C-alpha atoms as an extended CHARMM CRD file, in Angstrom:
* protein
*
       117  EXT
         1         1  GLN       CA            191.9820000000      -71.7430000000       44.2550000000  PROA      1               0.0000000000
         2         2  VAL       CA            189.9500000000      -71.5400000000       41.0810000000  PROA      2               0.0000000000
         3         3  GLN       CA            188.3070000000      -68.3340000000       39.9790000000  PROA      3               0.0000000000
         4         4  LEU       CA            185.3270000000      -68.2730000000       37.6390000000  PROA      4               0.0000000000
         5         5  VAL       CA            184.5780000000      -65.0450000000       35.8090000000  PROA      5               0.0000000000
         6         6  GLU       CA            181.1560000000      -64.8410000000       34.1970000000  PROA      6               0.0000000000
         7         7  SER       CA            179.9220000000      -62.3660000000       31.6310000000  PROA      7               0.0000000000
         8         8  GLY       CA            177.1790000000      -61.8770000000       29.0760000000  PROA      8               0.0000000000
         9         9  GLY       CA            174.1240000000      -61.4700000000       31.2580000000  PROA      9               0.0000000000
        10        10  GLY       CA            171.7200000000      -58.6220000000       30.8070000000  PROA      10              0.0000000000
        11        11  LEU       CA            168.2890000000      -57.5640000000       29.6450000000  PROA      11              0.0000000000
        12        12  VAL       CA            166.7460000000      -58.9160000000       26.4650000000  PROA      12              0.0000000000
        13        13  GLN       CA            163.2740000000      -58.9650000000       24.9450000000  PROA      13              0.0000000000
        14        14  SER       CA            161.2860000000      -62.1550000000       24.7580000000  PROA      14              0.0000000000
        15        15  GLY       CA            162.4930000000      -64.1610000000       21.7830000000  PROA      15              0.0000000000
        16        16  GLY       CA            165.9210000000      -62.5910000000       21.8790000000  PROA      16              0.0000000000
        17        17  SER       CA            169.3140000000      -64.1420000000       22.4720000000  PROA      17              0.0000000000
        18        18  LEU       CA            172.2130000000      -63.8700000000       24.8570000000  PROA      18              0.0000000000
        19        19  ARG       CA            175.5280000000      -65.6360000000       25.1700000000  PROA      19              0.0000000000
        20        20  LEU       CA            177.0300000000      -66.2720000000       28.5670000000  PROA      20              0.0000000000
        21        21  SER       CA            180.7270000000      -66.8710000000       29.0690000000  PROA      21              0.0000000000
        22        22  CYS       CA            182.6220000000      -68.3030000000       32.0060000000  PROA      22              0.0000000000
        23        23  ALA       CA            186.4000000000      -68.4020000000       32.1760000000  PROA      23              0.0000000000
        24        24  ALA       CA            188.2020000000      -70.4770000000       34.7840000000  PROA      24              0.0000000000
        25        25  SER       CA            191.6130000000      -69.4750000000       36.0560000000  PROA      25              0.0000000000
        26        26  GLY       CA            193.9220000000      -70.1060000000       38.9820000000  PROA      26              0.0000000000
        27        27  SER       CA            195.1670000000      -73.4100000000       40.3440000000  PROA      27              0.0000000000
        28        28  ILE       CA            193.6090000000      -75.6540000000       37.7390000000  PROA      28              0.0000000000
        29        29  PHE       CA            195.0570000000      -79.1200000000       37.3770000000  PROA      29              0.0000000000
        30        30  SER       CA            192.4360000000      -80.8360000000       35.2750000000  PROA      30              0.0000000000
        31        31  ILE       CA            188.8450000000      -79.8310000000       34.5850000000  PROA      31              0.0000000000
        32        32  SER       CA            186.4790000000      -82.7270000000       34.0810000000  PROA      32              0.0000000000
        33        33  ALA       CA            183.3420000000      -80.7340000000       33.3520000000  PROA      33              0.0000000000
        34        34  MET       CA            181.8550000000      -77.2670000000       33.2850000000  PROA      34              0.0000000000
        35        35  GLY       CA            178.2520000000      -76.2780000000       33.2880000000  PROA      35              0.0000000000
        36        36  TRP       CA            175.5010000000      -73.8180000000       33.9800000000  PROA      36              0.0000000000
        37        37  TYR       CA            172.8530000000      -73.6890000000       36.6670000000  PROA      37              0.0000000000
        38        38  ARG       CA            170.2310000000      -71.0630000000       37.3690000000  PROA      38              0.0000000000
        39        39  GLN       CA            168.1320000000      -69.8290000000       40.2280000000  PROA      39              0.0000000000
        40        40  ALA       CA            164.8800000000      -68.0220000000       39.5490000000  PROA      40              0.0000000000
        41        41  PRO       CA            163.2120000000      -65.7920000000       42.1430000000  PROA      41              0.0000000000
        42        42  GLY       CA            161.5880000000      -67.9060000000       44.8140000000  PROA      42              0.0000000000
        43        43  LYS       CA            162.9850000000      -71.1450000000       43.4300000000  PROA      43              0.0000000000
        44        44  GLN       CA            165.8970000000      -73.4290000000       44.1570000000  PROA      44              0.0000000000
        45        45  ARG       CA            168.9450000000      -73.6060000000       41.9610000000  PROA      45              0.0000000000
        46        46  GLU       CA            168.4150000000      -75.9360000000       39.0300000000  PROA      46              0.0000000000
        47        47  PHE       CA            170.5280000000      -77.6290000000       36.4230000000  PROA      47              0.0000000000
        48        48  VAL       CA            170.6830000000      -76.0740000000       32.9560000000  PROA      48              0.0000000000
        49        49  ALA       CA            173.4830000000      -77.6870000000       30.9630000000  PROA      49              0.0000000000
        50        50  THR       CA            176.8800000000      -79.3410000000       31.3260000000  PROA      50              0.0000000000
        51        51  ILE       CA            179.7260000000      -80.2990000000       29.0520000000  PROA      51              0.0000000000
        52        52  THR       CA            182.6130000000      -82.6230000000       29.8280000000  PROA      52              0.0000000000
        53        53  ASP       CA            186.2280000000      -82.2820000000       28.8000000000  PROA      53              0.0000000000
        54        54  VAL       CA            185.5950000000      -84.7200000000       25.9520000000  PROA      54              0.0000000000
        55        55  GLY       CA            182.5920000000      -82.8000000000       24.6610000000  PROA      55              0.0000000000
        56        56  SER       CA            179.6520000000      -84.7590000000       26.0370000000  PROA      56              0.0000000000
        57        57  THR       CA            176.6890000000      -82.4810000000       26.7080000000  PROA      57              0.0000000000
        58        58  ASN       CA            173.5420000000      -82.6810000000       28.7550000000  PROA      58              0.0000000000
        59        59  TYR       CA            170.5940000000      -80.2830000000       28.9450000000  PROA      59              0.0000000000
        60        60  ALA       CA            167.5960000000      -79.6970000000       31.1030000000  PROA      60              0.0000000000
        61        61  ASP       CA            164.3520000000      -80.4490000000       29.2900000000  PROA      61              0.0000000000
        62        62  SER       CA            163.2160000000      -76.8570000000       29.7160000000  PROA      62              0.0000000000
        63        63  VAL       CA            166.0810000000      -75.4860000000       27.6120000000  PROA      63              0.0000000000
        64        64  LYS       CA            166.7160000000      -78.3200000000       25.1780000000  PROA      64              0.0000000000
        65        65  GLY       CA            166.5730000000      -77.0680000000       21.6140000000  PROA      65              0.0000000000
        66        66  ARG       CA            166.9780000000      -73.4320000000       22.6460000000  PROA      66              0.0000000000
        67        67  PHE       CA            170.2590000000      -73.3650000000       24.5660000000  PROA      67              0.0000000000
        68        68  THR       CA            173.6290000000      -74.6410000000       23.4140000000  PROA      68              0.0000000000
        69        69  ILE       CA            176.6080000000      -75.2220000000       25.6660000000  PROA      69              0.0000000000
        70        70  SER       CA            180.1320000000      -75.2650000000       24.2940000000  PROA      70              0.0000000000
        71        71  ARG       CA            183.6390000000      -75.2070000000       25.6650000000  PROA      71              0.0000000000
        72        72  ASP       CA            187.1100000000      -74.0680000000       24.7240000000  PROA      72              0.0000000000
        73        73  ASN       CA            189.3460000000      -76.4540000000       26.6500000000  PROA      73              0.0000000000
        74        74  ALA       CA            192.5080000000      -74.5360000000       25.8320000000  PROA      74              0.0000000000
        75        75  LYS       CA            191.0590000000      -71.4040000000       27.4290000000  PROA      75              0.0000000000
        76        76  ASN       CA            189.1460000000      -73.2200000000       30.1750000000  PROA      76              0.0000000000
        77        77  THR       CA            186.0810000000      -71.3160000000       29.0840000000  PROA      77              0.0000000000
        78        78  VAL       CA            182.4970000000      -72.4720000000       28.7810000000  PROA      78              0.0000000000
        79        79  TYR       CA            179.7500000000      -70.7230000000       26.8370000000  PROA      79              0.0000000000
        80        80  LEU       CA            175.9940000000      -70.8530000000       26.9170000000  PROA      80              0.0000000000
        81        81  GLN       CA            174.2210000000      -69.6310000000       23.8110000000  PROA      81              0.0000000000
        82        82  MET       CA            170.6370000000      -68.8570000000       24.7500000000  PROA      82              0.0000000000
        83        83  ASN       CA            168.1280000000      -68.4030000000       21.9450000000  PROA      83              0.0000000000
        84        84  ASN       CA            164.4030000000      -67.7150000000       21.9890000000  PROA      84              0.0000000000
        85        85  LEU       CA            164.5480000000      -66.5080000000       25.5580000000  PROA      85              0.0000000000
        86        86  LYS       CA            161.3230000000      -66.4770000000       27.5310000000  PROA      86              0.0000000000
        87        87  PRO       CA            160.2600000000      -64.8640000000       30.8040000000  PROA      87              0.0000000000
        88        88  ASP       CA            160.5590000000      -68.3290000000       32.3570000000  PROA      88              0.0000000000
        89        89  ASP       CA            164.3080000000      -68.0520000000       31.7760000000  PROA      89              0.0000000000
        90        90  ILE       CA            164.6410000000      -65.1010000000       34.1380000000  PROA      90              0.0000000000
        91        91  ALA       CA            167.1750000000      -66.1120000000       36.7520000000  PROA      91              0.0000000000
        92        92  VAL       CA            170.6690000000      -65.6970000000       38.0570000000  PROA      92              0.0000000000
        93        93  TYR       CA            172.8750000000      -68.0090000000       36.0550000000  PROA      93              0.0000000000
        94        94  PHE       CA            175.8160000000      -69.6670000000       37.7840000000  PROA      94              0.0000000000
        95        95  CYS       CA            178.8460000000      -71.2450000000       36.2000000000  PROA      95              0.0000000000
        96        96  LYS       CA            180.1560000000      -74.4790000000       37.6930000000  PROA      96              0.0000000000
        97        97  CYS       CA            183.5670000000      -76.0350000000       37.2720000000  PROA      97              0.0000000000
        98        98  SER       CA            184.4350000000      -79.5730000000       38.3490000000  PROA      98              0.0000000000
        99        99  VAL       CA            188.0970000000      -80.4000000000       38.8540000000  PROA      99              0.0000000000
       100       100  ARG       CA            189.3650000000      -83.9620000000       38.9470000000  PROA      100             0.0000000000
       101       101  GLY       CA            190.0920000000      -85.2750000000       42.3800000000  PROA      101             0.0000000000
       102       102  PRO       CA            187.3130000000      -85.9870000000       44.9010000000  PROA      102             0.0000000000
       103       103  PRO       CA            186.1460000000      -84.0480000000       42.6400000000  PROA      103             0.0000000000
       104       104  TRP       CA            186.3030000000      -80.4090000000       43.6580000000  PROA      104             0.0000000000
       105       105  ASN       CA            183.4630000000      -78.1510000000       42.5730000000  PROA      105             0.0000000000
       106       106  TYR       CA            183.7200000000      -74.3940000000       42.1040000000  PROA      106             0.0000000000
       107       107  TRP       CA            181.0000000000      -71.8600000000       41.4650000000  PROA      107             0.0000000000
       108       108  GLY       CA            180.9130000000      -68.4590000000       39.8660000000  PROA      108             0.0000000000
       109       109  GLN       CA            179.2260000000      -65.4840000000       41.4750000000  PROA      109             0.0000000000
       110       110  GLY       CA            176.3460000000      -65.5110000000       39.0340000000  PROA      110             0.0000000000
       111       111  THR       CA            175.1190000000      -63.2470000000       36.2730000000  PROA      111             0.0000000000
       112       112  GLN       CA            171.5860000000      -61.9080000000       35.9670000000  PROA      112             0.0000000000
       113       113  VAL       CA            169.4780000000      -62.7000000000       32.9240000000  PROA      113             0.0000000000
       114       114  THR       CA            166.2940000000      -60.6840000000       32.5620000000  PROA      114             0.0000000000
       115       115  VAL       CA            163.7280000000      -61.2030000000       29.8050000000  PROA      115             0.0000000000
       116       116  SER       CA            161.0420000000      -58.6320000000       29.1420000000  PROA      116             0.0000000000
       117       117  SER       CA            157.7640000000      -59.3150000000       27.3750000000  PROA      117             0.0000000000
């Protein structure tokens, strides 16, 4: 099994910043990619950002230019630096880890991000 431990969520004022962290541990053979997804109240889960093991990144249009995803491969940890947060960013943020194979996908339990005006 793979365990994903998320941290960094919380309450921030509009225009503020937060950094989310997600550390993968357990029976990890080879991670191909890690990323972040979010689910706002009343909406379906949506893609935010991903990064591969070789450093290729991809962002949703809604966060491009404001969010930055990075990864420490040695620690199997992915980060999401969120700047200029807006009320539209309010959601539960989920970490995703893809392991080589079929591939196998693992999800974190989620961390709440709240932005006040």
